[in-house]
Coordinates of C-alpha atoms in Angstrom, one line a residue:
Chain A
M1 CA 89.1 79.7 96.6
S2 CA 86.9 82.8 96.7
P3 CA 86.7 85.2 93.7
A4 CA 88.5 87.8 95.8
A5 CA 91.3 85.4 96.6
A6 CA 91.5 84.2 93.0
S7 CA 91.7 87.8 91.7
T8 CA 94.4 88.6 94.3
L9 CA 96.3 85.4 93.4
S10 CA 96.3 86.5 89.7
V11 CA 97.7 89.9 90.6
L12 CA 100.2 88.6 93.1
A13 CA 101.4 85.9 90.6
R14 CA 102.1 88.6 88.0
V15 CA 104.0 90.6 90.6
E16 CA 106.1 87.6 91.6
M17 CA 106.7 86.6 88.0
G18 CA 107.9 90.1 87.3
R19 CA 110.3 90.0 90.3
C20 CA 111.6 86.6 89.2
A21 CA 112.1 87.7 85.6
R22 CA 114.1 90.8 86.8
H23 CA 116.2 89.0 89.4
P24 CA 119.9 89.3 88.6
L25 CA 120.6 85.7 89.2
F26 CA 117.9 84.6 86.9
L27 CA 119.1 87.0 84.2
T28 CA 122.6 85.6 84.7
G29 CA 121.3 82.1 84.1
I30 CA 119.5 83.2 81.0
V31 CA 122.6 84.9 79.6
V32 CA 124.8 81.9 80.3
T33 CA 122.3 79.5 78.8
T34 CA 121.9 81.6 75.7
L35 CA 125.6 82.0 75.2
F36 CA 126.1 78.2 75.4
C37 CA 123.5 77.9 72.6
F38 CA 126.0 79.5 70.3
V39 CA 128.7 77.0 71.2
D40 CA 128.9 74.1 68.8
P41 CA 128.0 70.9 70.5
D42 CA 130.6 68.1 70.9
P43 CA 130.4 66.2 67.7
Q44 CA 130.4 62.8 69.5
L45 CA 128.0 63.7 72.3
G46 CA 125.7 66.1 70.5
V47 CA 123.4 68.6 72.2
L48 CA 122.1 66.1 74.7
F49 CA 125.0 67.0 77.0
H50 CA 124.1 70.7 76.8
A51 CA 121.2 70.1 79.3
I52 CA 123.6 70.6 82.2
V53 CA 123.7 74.3 81.3
P54 CA 120.1 75.3 81.8
A55 CA 119.8 72.8 84.7
T56 CA 122.7 74.6 86.5
A57 CA 122.3 78.2 85.3
I58 CA 118.6 78.4 85.6
G59 CA 117.6 75.4 87.8
V60 CA 120.3 75.5 90.5
L61 CA 120.5 79.3 90.5
G62 CA 116.7 79.2 90.6
I63 CA 117.0 77.8 94.1
F64 CA 118.6 81.1 95.2
V65 CA 116.2 83.2 93.2
L66 CA 113.0 81.8 94.6
A67 CA 114.3 81.4 98.1
S68 CA 115.1 85.1 98.0
L69 CA 111.7 86.0 96.6
T70 CA 110.1 83.8 99.3
R71 CA 112.0 85.5 102.1
R72 CA 111.1 88.9 100.7
S73 CA 107.4 87.9 100.6
Q74 CA 107.6 86.7 104.2
T75 CA 109.4 89.9 105.3
I76 CA 106.7 92.1 103.7
H77 CA 104.0 90.0 105.3
A78 CA 105.7 90.4 108.7
A79 CA 105.8 94.1 108.2
A80 CA 102.1 94.3 107.5
G81 CA 101.1 91.9 110.3
A82 CA 97.8 90.3 109.5
V83 CA 96.5 90.7 105.9
P84 CA 93.4 89.1 104.3
V85 CA 95.5 87.3 101.7
A86 CA 96.3 83.8 103.1
E87 CA 99.8 82.4 103.1
R88 CA 98.6 79.7 100.7
T89 CA 97.7 82.3 98.1
R90 CA 101.1 84.0 98.6
S91 CA 102.8 80.6 98.2
L92 CA 100.9 79.8 95.0
A93 CA 101.9 83.2 93.6
L94 CA 105.5 82.2 94.2
V95 CA 104.9 78.9 92.6
A96 CA 103.4 80.7 89.6
A97 CA 106.7 82.7 89.4
C98 CA 108.5 79.3 88.7
L99 CA 106.7 79.3 85.3
V100 CA 109.2 82.0 84.2
P101 CA 112.3 79.8 84.5
F102 CA 110.2 76.9 83.2
A103 CA 109.3 78.9 80.1
A104 CA 113.0 79.7 79.6
G105 CA 113.7 75.9 79.9
L106 CA 111.0 75.2 77.4
A107 CA 112.6 77.7 74.9
W108 CA 115.9 76.0 75.4
W109 CA 114.2 72.6 74.9
A110 CA 112.8 73.7 71.6
W111 CA 116.2 74.9 70.5
A112 CA 117.9 71.7 71.8
F113 CA 115.5 69.3 70.1
I114 CA 115.8 71.1 66.7
T115 CA 119.5 71.1 67.0
Y116 CA 119.5 67.4 67.9
R117 CA 117.4 66.6 64.9
N118 CA 119.8 68.6 62.6
H119 CA 123.0 67.2 64.0
A120 CA 122.8 63.4 63.8
A121 CA 125.2 61.6 66.1
P122 CA 128.1 59.6 64.5
P123 CA 127.9 55.8 64.8
N124 CA 130.3 55.8 67.7
G125 CA 128.5 58.8 69.3
F126 CA 125.6 59.4 71.6
P127 CA 122.8 58.3 71.4
F128 CA 123.0 55.0 69.6
G129 CA 121.0 51.8 69.5
P130 CA 117.3 51.3 70.2
V131 CA 116.4 54.9 71.0
G132 CA 114.5 57.4 68.8
D133 CA 113.5 61.0 68.8
G134 CA 110.9 60.5 71.6
W135 CA 113.6 59.2 73.9
A136 CA 115.9 62.2 73.1
A137 CA 113.0 64.6 73.6
A138 CA 112.2 63.1 77.0
V139 CA 115.8 63.2 78.1
L140 CA 116.1 66.8 77.0
F141 CA 112.8 67.7 78.7
G142 CA 113.6 66.1 82.0
E143 CA 117.2 67.4 82.1
G144 CA 116.2 70.9 80.8
P145 CA 112.8 72.4 81.5
L146 CA 111.9 70.2 84.4
A147 CA 115.2 71.1 86.1
C148 CA 114.4 74.7 85.4
L149 CA 111.1 74.3 87.2
G150 CA 112.2 72.0 90.0
G151 CA 115.1 74.1 91.2
P152 CA 113.0 77.2 91.8
L153 CA 110.3 75.1 93.5
L154 CA 113.0 73.7 95.8
G155 CA 114.0 77.3 96.5
I156 CA 110.4 78.2 97.7
L157 CA 110.3 75.0 99.7
V158 CA 113.5 75.9 101.5
G159 CA 112.5 79.5 101.9
R160 CA 109.2 78.5 103.5
W161 CA 110.4 75.8 105.8
S162 CA 113.8 77.0 106.8
G163 CA 114.7 80.4 108.2
A164 CA 118.5 79.7 108.0
R165 CA 120.2 82.1 105.6
A166 CA 122.5 79.4 104.4
A167 CA 119.7 77.0 103.6
P168 CA 119.5 77.8 99.9
A169 CA 123.3 77.4 99.5
L170 CA 123.4 74.1 101.4
T171 CA 120.5 72.8 99.4
A172 CA 122.2 73.7 96.1
V173 CA 125.4 72.0 97.2
G174 CA 123.4 69.0 98.4
V175 CA 121.6 68.7 95.0
I176 CA 124.8 69.0 93.0
A177 CA 126.7 66.5 95.2
T178 CA 124.0 63.8 95.1
C179 CA 123.4 64.3 91.3
L180 CA 127.2 63.9 90.8
V181 CA 127.2 60.6 92.6
M182 CA 124.0 59.4 90.9
Q183 CA 124.7 60.5 87.3
G184 CA 125.4 57.0 86.2
L185 CA 129.2 56.8 86.5
F186 CA 129.0 54.1 89.1
E187 CA 127.6 50.9 87.6
P188 CA 125.9 49.6 90.8
L189 CA 123.9 52.8 91.0
R190 CA 122.8 53.0 87.3
R191 CA 119.4 51.5 87.7
I192 CA 118.4 53.4 90.8
R193 CA 119.9 56.7 89.6
V194 CA 116.5 57.7 88.2
V195 CA 115.3 58.4 91.8
M196 CA 117.3 61.6 91.4
P197 CA 115.6 64.7 90.0
W198 CA 118.5 65.1 87.6
T199 CA 120.6 62.4 86.0
Y200 CA 122.1 61.3 82.7
F201 CA 120.8 58.6 80.4
G202 CA 124.2 57.7 78.9
G203 CA 127.5 59.2 77.9
P204 CA 131.2 58.7 77.7
A205 CA 131.4 56.6 80.9
G206 CA 133.8 54.2 79.3
I207 CA 134.8 50.6 79.6
P208 CA 138.1 48.9 80.4
G209 CA 140.5 49.7 77.6
D210 CA 138.4 52.6 76.2
P211 CA 137.7 55.1 79.0
N212 CA 135.5 57.3 76.7
R213 CA 133.4 54.6 75.2
I214 CA 129.8 55.7 74.8
L215 CA 127.3 53.9 77.0
L216 CA 123.5 54.0 77.0
Y217 CA 122.0 53.6 80.5
S218 CA 119.0 51.6 81.4
G219 CA 115.6 53.1 82.1
S220 CA 112.8 55.1 80.5
P221 CA 113.4 58.9 80.3
A222 CA 109.6 59.4 79.6
W223 CA 108.6 57.7 82.9
W224 CA 111.5 59.6 84.6
C225 CA 109.9 62.8 83.4
V226 CA 106.6 61.8 84.9
Y227 CA 108.4 61.0 88.1
V228 CA 110.2 64.4 88.2
A229 CA 106.9 66.1 87.4
C230 CA 105.4 64.2 90.4
L231 CA 108.3 65.5 92.6
C232 CA 107.5 69.0 91.4
A233 CA 103.9 68.5 92.4
L234 CA 105.0 67.2 95.8
A235 CA 107.1 70.2 96.3
V236 CA 104.1 72.5 95.6
L237 CA 102.0 70.6 98.1
A238 CA 104.8 70.7 100.7
I239 CA 105.0 74.5 100.1
V240 CA 101.3 75.1 100.6
L241 CA 101.3 72.7 103.6
H242 CA 103.3 75.3 105.5
D243 CA 100.2 77.4 105.9
R244 CA 98.8 76.3 109.2
E245 CA 95.7 78.4 109.0
S246 CA 94.3 76.7 105.9
P247 CA 93.0 73.2 105.9
R248 CA 95.8 70.7 105.6
R249 CA 94.1 67.4 105.4
P250 CA 93.1 67.7 101.7
V251 CA 96.7 68.7 100.9
L252 CA 98.0 65.7 102.8
M253 CA 95.6 63.3 101.0
L254 CA 96.6 64.8 97.6
A255 CA 100.3 64.4 98.6
A256 CA 99.7 60.8 99.4
G257 CA 98.2 60.3 96.0
V258 CA 101.0 62.1 94.2
G259 CA 103.5 60.3 96.3
A260 CA 102.1 56.9 95.2
A261 CA 102.1 58.1 91.6
A262 CA 105.7 59.1 91.9
A263 CA 106.6 55.7 93.3
V264 CA 104.9 54.0 90.4
A265 CA 106.6 56.3 87.9
V266 CA 110.1 55.9 89.3
G267 CA 109.6 52.1 89.3
L268 CA 108.6 52.3 85.6
A269 CA 111.5 54.6 84.9
M270 CA 113.8 52.0 86.3
W271 CA 112.4 48.9 84.8
T272 CA 111.0 49.9 81.4
G273 CA 112.7 51.5 78.3
V274 CA 116.3 50.5 77.7
D275 CA 116.6 47.1 79.5
H276 CA 120.2 47.3 80.6
T277 CA 123.3 49.4 80.1
L278 CA 124.3 49.2 76.4
V279 CA 127.9 49.7 75.2
N280 CA 128.5 51.3 71.9
P281 CA 130.1 48.6 69.8
L282 CA 132.4 51.2 68.1
P283 CA 135.4 52.6 69.9
S284 CA 135.2 56.2 71.0
S285 CA 137.9 57.3 68.6
Chain B
M1 CA 83.7 108.5 123.0
S2 CA 81.4 106.7 120.6
T3 CA 79.7 103.6 121.9
A4 CA 79.8 101.8 118.5
T5 CA 81.5 98.5 119.2
V6 CA 84.3 97.6 116.9
V7 CA 86.0 94.8 118.9
R8 CA 84.8 92.7 121.8
T9 CA 87.0 90.2 123.5
S10 CA 85.8 87.6 126.0
E11 CA 88.2 85.9 128.4
L12 CA 91.0 86.4 125.9
A13 CA 94.2 84.8 127.1
K14 CA 97.6 83.7 125.8
R15 CA 100.0 81.2 127.4
Y16 CA 103.3 79.8 126.2
G17 CA 103.7 76.6 128.1
S18 CA 103.7 77.5 131.8
T19 CA 104.3 81.2 131.0
T20 CA 101.2 83.4 130.9
A21 CA 101.6 86.2 128.4
L22 CA 98.1 87.5 129.0
H23 CA 95.6 86.6 131.7
P24 CA 92.0 86.4 130.6
V25 CA 90.8 89.8 129.3
S26 CA 87.3 90.9 128.4
L27 CA 87.2 94.2 126.6
T28 CA 85.0 96.3 124.4
I29 CA 86.6 98.7 122.0
G30 CA 84.7 101.3 120.1
H31 CA 85.4 104.3 117.9
G32 CA 88.1 106.7 119.2
L33 CA 91.6 106.4 120.5
T34 CA 92.4 103.8 123.1
G35 CA 95.8 103.7 124.8
L36 CA 97.3 100.4 125.9
L37 CA 99.7 101.5 128.6
G38 CA 102.1 99.4 130.5
P39 CA 105.8 98.6 131.1
N40 CA 107.8 96.4 128.9
G41 CA 106.6 92.8 129.2
A42 CA 103.2 93.8 130.5
G43 CA 101.3 92.0 127.7
K44 CA 100.6 95.0 125.5
T45 CA 102.2 93.5 122.4
T46 CA 100.5 90.1 123.1
L47 CA 97.1 91.7 123.3
I48 CA 97.6 93.8 120.2
R49 CA 98.9 90.9 118.2
L50 CA 95.8 88.9 119.3
L51 CA 93.5 91.7 118.2
A52 CA 95.4 91.9 114.9
T53 CA 94.8 88.1 114.4
A54 CA 98.6 87.8 114.0
M55 CA 98.6 85.1 116.7
A56 CA 95.9 82.7 118.0
P57 CA 94.7 82.9 121.6
S58 CA 95.0 80.1 124.0
T59 CA 91.5 80.7 125.2
G60 CA 88.8 83.2 124.6
T61 CA 87.2 84.9 121.7
I62 CA 87.5 88.1 119.6
H63 CA 84.5 89.5 117.8
M64 CA 85.3 92.2 115.3
L65 CA 82.6 94.1 113.4
G66 CA 80.4 91.0 113.4
H67 CA 83.0 88.5 112.6
D68 CA 84.5 85.9 114.9
A69 CA 88.2 86.6 114.5
T70 CA 89.0 83.5 116.5
G71 CA 86.7 81.3 114.4
S72 CA 87.1 79.9 110.9
L73 CA 89.6 81.2 108.4
A74 CA 86.8 82.8 106.4
Q75 CA 85.7 84.8 109.5
R76 CA 89.3 85.7 110.3
T77 CA 89.9 86.9 106.7
E78 CA 86.8 89.1 107.0
A79 CA 88.1 90.6 110.2
R80 CA 91.5 91.2 108.7
R81 CA 89.9 93.2 105.9
A82 CA 89.0 95.8 108.6
I83 CA 92.4 95.9 110.3
G84 CA 95.5 98.1 109.9
Y85 CA 98.4 97.0 112.0
V86 CA 101.8 98.3 112.8
P87 CA 103.9 95.6 114.5
Q88 CA 106.4 96.6 117.2
E89 CA 109.4 95.0 115.4
L90 CA 109.7 96.5 112.0
T91 CA 111.1 94.4 109.2
F92 CA 111.4 95.6 105.7
P93 CA 112.9 94.3 102.5
G94 CA 115.6 96.9 102.3
A95 CA 116.2 96.7 98.5
M96 CA 112.6 97.6 97.7
T97 CA 111.5 101.2 97.2
A98 CA 109.0 102.7 99.6
F99 CA 106.4 102.8 96.8
S100 CA 107.0 99.2 95.7
F101 CA 106.8 98.0 99.3
L102 CA 103.5 99.7 99.9
D103 CA 102.3 98.5 96.4
Y104 CA 103.0 94.9 97.4
V105 CA 101.3 95.3 100.8
A106 CA 98.3 96.8 99.0
V107 CA 98.1 93.7 96.9
L108 CA 98.1 91.6 100.1
K109 CA 95.2 93.8 101.2
E110 CA 93.3 92.9 98.0
W111 CA 93.8 96.0 96.0
T112 CA 93.8 94.3 92.7
Q113 CA 93.2 97.2 90.4
R114 CA 96.5 98.7 89.5
T115 CA 95.4 102.3 89.0
E116 CA 93.4 102.4 92.2
R117 CA 96.1 100.7 94.1
H118 CA 98.8 103.1 93.0
A119 CA 96.5 106.0 93.9
E120 CA 96.0 104.5 97.4
V121 CA 99.7 104.1 97.8
R122 CA 100.3 107.7 96.9
R123 CA 97.5 108.8 99.3
V124 CA 99.1 107.0 102.3
L125 CA 102.6 108.2 101.4
A126 CA 101.3 111.7 101.5
L127 CA 99.5 111.1 104.8
V128 CA 102.8 110.2 106.5
E129 CA 104.7 112.9 104.6
L130 CA 106.8 110.4 102.7
A131 CA 105.6 111.3 99.2
D132 CA 109.0 112.7 98.3
R133 CA 110.7 109.5 99.4
A134 CA 108.5 107.1 97.3
G135 CA 111.3 106.1 95.0
K136 CA 113.9 105.7 97.7
R137 CA 115.0 102.2 98.7
V138 CA 113.8 101.3 102.2
R139 CA 117.4 100.7 103.4
T140 CA 118.2 104.3 102.7
L141 CA 115.4 105.7 104.8
S142 CA 116.0 106.9 108.4
G143 CA 114.6 105.1 111.4
G144 CA 111.8 107.7 111.7
Q145 CA 111.0 107.4 108.0
R146 CA 110.8 103.6 108.3
R147 CA 108.4 104.0 111.2
R148 CA 106.2 106.3 109.1
L149 CA 106.4 103.8 106.3
A150 CA 105.1 101.1 108.6
I151 CA 102.3 103.4 109.6
A152 CA 101.6 104.1 106.0
Q153 CA 101.0 100.4 105.2
S154 CA 98.6 100.2 108.1
L155 CA 96.5 103.0 106.6
L156 CA 96.1 101.3 103.3
G157 CA 92.4 100.9 102.6
D158 CA 91.3 103.2 105.4
P159 CA 90.8 100.3 108.0
Q160 CA 88.1 100.5 110.6
L161 CA 90.4 99.2 113.3
L162 CA 93.9 100.6 113.5
L163 CA 96.3 98.7 115.8
L164 CA 99.6 100.4 116.5
D165 CA 102.4 98.9 118.6
E166 CA 104.8 101.6 119.8
P167 CA 104.2 103.8 116.7
T168 CA 106.0 106.8 118.0
A169 CA 109.3 105.1 118.8
G170 CA 112.1 106.7 116.9
L171 CA 110.1 109.8 115.8
D172 CA 111.4 113.2 116.5
P173 CA 109.0 115.8 118.2
V174 CA 107.9 117.3 114.9
Q175 CA 107.2 113.9 113.4
R176 CA 105.5 112.8 116.6
A177 CA 103.2 115.8 116.5
S178 CA 102.4 115.1 112.9
L179 CA 101.6 111.5 113.7
R180 CA 99.4 112.6 116.6
A181 CA 97.4 114.9 114.2
L182 CA 97.0 112.0 111.8
L183 CA 95.9 109.5 114.5
S184 CA 93.5 112.0 116.2
A185 CA 91.8 112.5 112.8
R186 CA 91.6 108.8 112.3
G187 CA 90.0 108.3 115.7
A188 CA 87.0 110.4 114.8
G189 CA 85.4 107.7 112.7
N190 CA 87.4 104.6 113.5
A191 CA 88.8 102.6 116.3
V192 CA 92.5 103.2 117.0
V193 CA 94.4 101.2 119.6
L194 CA 97.8 102.5 120.6
A195 CA 100.1 100.3 122.6
T196 CA 102.8 102.3 124.2
H197 CA 104.8 102.8 127.3
Q198 CA 105.0 106.5 126.6
T199 CA 102.5 108.2 128.9
E200 CA 102.7 111.4 127.0
D201 CA 101.3 109.7 123.9
V202 CA 98.3 108.6 125.9
A203 CA 97.9 112.0 127.5
A204 CA 98.1 113.7 124.2
L205 CA 95.8 111.4 122.1
C206 CA 93.6 109.0 124.0
E207 CA 90.2 109.2 125.4
R208 CA 90.4 105.9 127.1
V209 CA 93.3 104.0 128.6
I210 CA 93.8 100.4 129.5
V211 CA 96.7 99.9 131.9
L212 CA 98.4 96.5 131.7
A213 CA 101.1 95.1 134.0
D214 CA 102.1 91.5 134.8
A215 CA 99.9 90.4 131.9
R216 CA 96.7 91.7 133.6
V217 CA 94.5 94.7 133.1
H218 CA 94.9 97.1 136.1
F219 CA 92.8 99.9 134.8
D220 CA 90.3 100.4 132.0
G221 CA 88.5 103.7 131.7
P222 CA 88.6 107.3 130.5
V223 CA 92.0 109.0 130.7
S224 CA 90.6 111.7 132.9
A225 CA 89.4 109.0 135.4
F226 CA 92.9 107.5 135.3
V227 CA 94.5 110.8 136.0
A228 CA 92.0 111.4 138.8
T229 CA 93.3 108.3 140.6
A230 CA 96.5 110.3 141.4
A231 CA 94.6 113.4 142.6
G232 CA 96.0 114.5 146.0
S233 CA 99.1 112.2 145.6
V234 CA 101.5 114.5 143.7
W235 CA 103.6 117.0 145.5
L236 CA 106.1 119.7 144.9
D237 CA 108.7 120.3 147.7
D238 CA 112.3 121.1 148.2
R239 CA 113.0 117.5 149.1
A240 CA 111.5 114.1 148.1
V241 CA 108.4 113.2 150.0
P242 CA 109.0 110.2 152.4
G243 CA 107.6 107.0 151.0
A244 CA 107.1 108.4 147.5
R245 CA 106.7 105.9 144.7
A246 CA 108.8 108.1 142.5
A247 CA 110.5 111.5 142.9
W248 CA 112.6 113.7 140.7
R249 CA 113.9 117.2 140.6
T250 CA 112.1 119.3 138.0
G251 CA 113.5 122.1 135.9
S252 CA 112.3 124.6 138.5
G253 CA 114.6 123.0 141.1
R254 CA 111.8 121.6 143.2
M255 CA 111.3 117.9 143.8
R256 CA 108.1 116.3 142.3
S257 CA 107.0 113.3 144.3
V258 CA 104.3 110.8 143.5
G259 CA 102.7 109.1 146.5
G260 CA 104.0 109.0 150.0
R261 CA 103.1 111.2 153.0
P262 CA 103.9 114.8 152.4
P263 CA 105.2 117.2 155.0
A264 CA 103.0 120.2 155.8
A265 CA 105.0 122.5 153.6
A266 CA 104.6 120.4 150.4
Q267 CA 102.6 121.9 147.6
S268 CA 100.0 119.7 145.9
A269 CA 100.4 119.5 142.1
D270 CA 98.0 118.6 139.3
P271 CA 98.6 114.9 138.5
S272 CA 99.5 113.7 135.0
V273 CA 99.0 110.4 133.2
E274 CA 102.5 109.6 134.2
D275 CA 101.9 110.3 137.8
A276 CA 98.8 108.1 137.8
Y277 CA 100.8 105.3 136.0
L278 CA 103.6 105.5 138.5
L279 CA 101.2 105.5 141.4
M280 CA 99.1 102.6 140.1
L281 CA 101.8 100.3 139.1
G282 CA 104.1 101.0 142.0
T283 CA 107.8 100.5 142.3
D284 CA 107.6 96.8 142.6
V285 CA 105.8 96.3 139.3
L286 CA 108.0 98.8 137.5
E287 CA 111.1 97.2 138.8
D288 CA 109.8 93.7 137.9
A289 CA 109.2 95.0 134.4
R290 CA 112.7 96.5 134.2
T291 CA 114.3 93.1 134.9
I292 CA 112.5 91.5 132.0

């Protein structure tokens, strides 16, 4: 990238970050997430189940926010016709804007981890068994900040590749629907659920006779985080690939490498860590 | 007209499948105002979009100020630094203010220093007489004001090549006169290409005219030479001249006829750009264009 392009990217990134930070939907997500931080966590499930809040309020709404910013960027470019700043630079500026929701997710993560450390789960609660602080930190990181990053990236991807106005809404519905199915409630899907960009690693899934019994699902949240980070990187590459004027071959080669890394990471997320679904030996109540 | 070459095209053509949007065109454009005149569907927008590097040609080359605009991305980027372009179809983010829209476009044109950028935005807003609308959302601006906003973005950075596709559409006579003053001043030291089907814009502004129809160049030369092609073919009479390409009753009550064989009593009239245009393209071409 030339010095002029790098300088422009820096300015454009700041512009897009400002637009993201001021977007009403993003602000709504921040308010909702902050309000939920003042709600005492469920004594049995702890703060680990709070991750749904930033994932939805910042991550899912982020799909709409960044799709909107992407469309606006395209509209302005169309109004100006041909400009020296390449689409790839404009896309990377939008990607930089995703650091705003990611930063909000990181702030939530810091709060959540501190809260987790200060509110130990009861023996019949979640988590239990052979998991420590690292496991909890990884779960919170994957379900919180990474979701806050991934949703907005998906928004840019949809905005770049689809001109349909309903595309962001359909994407959000699709993400929520598949995550609901793959959250671990269905036993046959528990090992492969980590292919999803958002899932649970345990909870009150229940057993016969005790529908709220706490379970710990198989898999490694740390490797799942690596996998989701790879998905985010693939999203960025797919976004910049949309620019037909810039060289695409290096991007495709990089995408192949990241794709291979993602495949390895998701395999490790399935087959390392907690070996199989564990059932809390104590009844839920 | 200055001979300094700003753009040179060689066998430039555009096809969409079996449809030819522009037959091979070789042109040299220098400083001053050049009009691209033709009916709808003639290929004006295609040519101007090609010159603006907003689309890639099927064949041919464009050299712009020493850069191969049909070559590498780096060459194209260099060429784009010299271009200001107003597309025919205007799209705006309605929720943005006029100032913030121009500020964003200025960043896309590599104005990275905030203070200088804002000064440049204020300069072009003043040029198009929208300074008092800077803080208004684009959706609240009238059609004419939006057209002027589009022209303002094209003027950012004082480009050496200004490409305007139907810039006067939607402007009232006062705004049109104001725009003409602005463009004529621009043409003194830069190249301005004006695509239009309004012959009066060409007559009022341009030193040179390129007439396009059926995706081909039919005329390329000084406006005076173009007008001269209709000399002795424009008549005033009480009735339409037999065989005229076009005839209409003027405000004085007499029929103005272009082409045809005049009766002895018919009075010869000074031709205009419009007369030459009607005579050159003929009824067939014009009717073909109307069906597009």
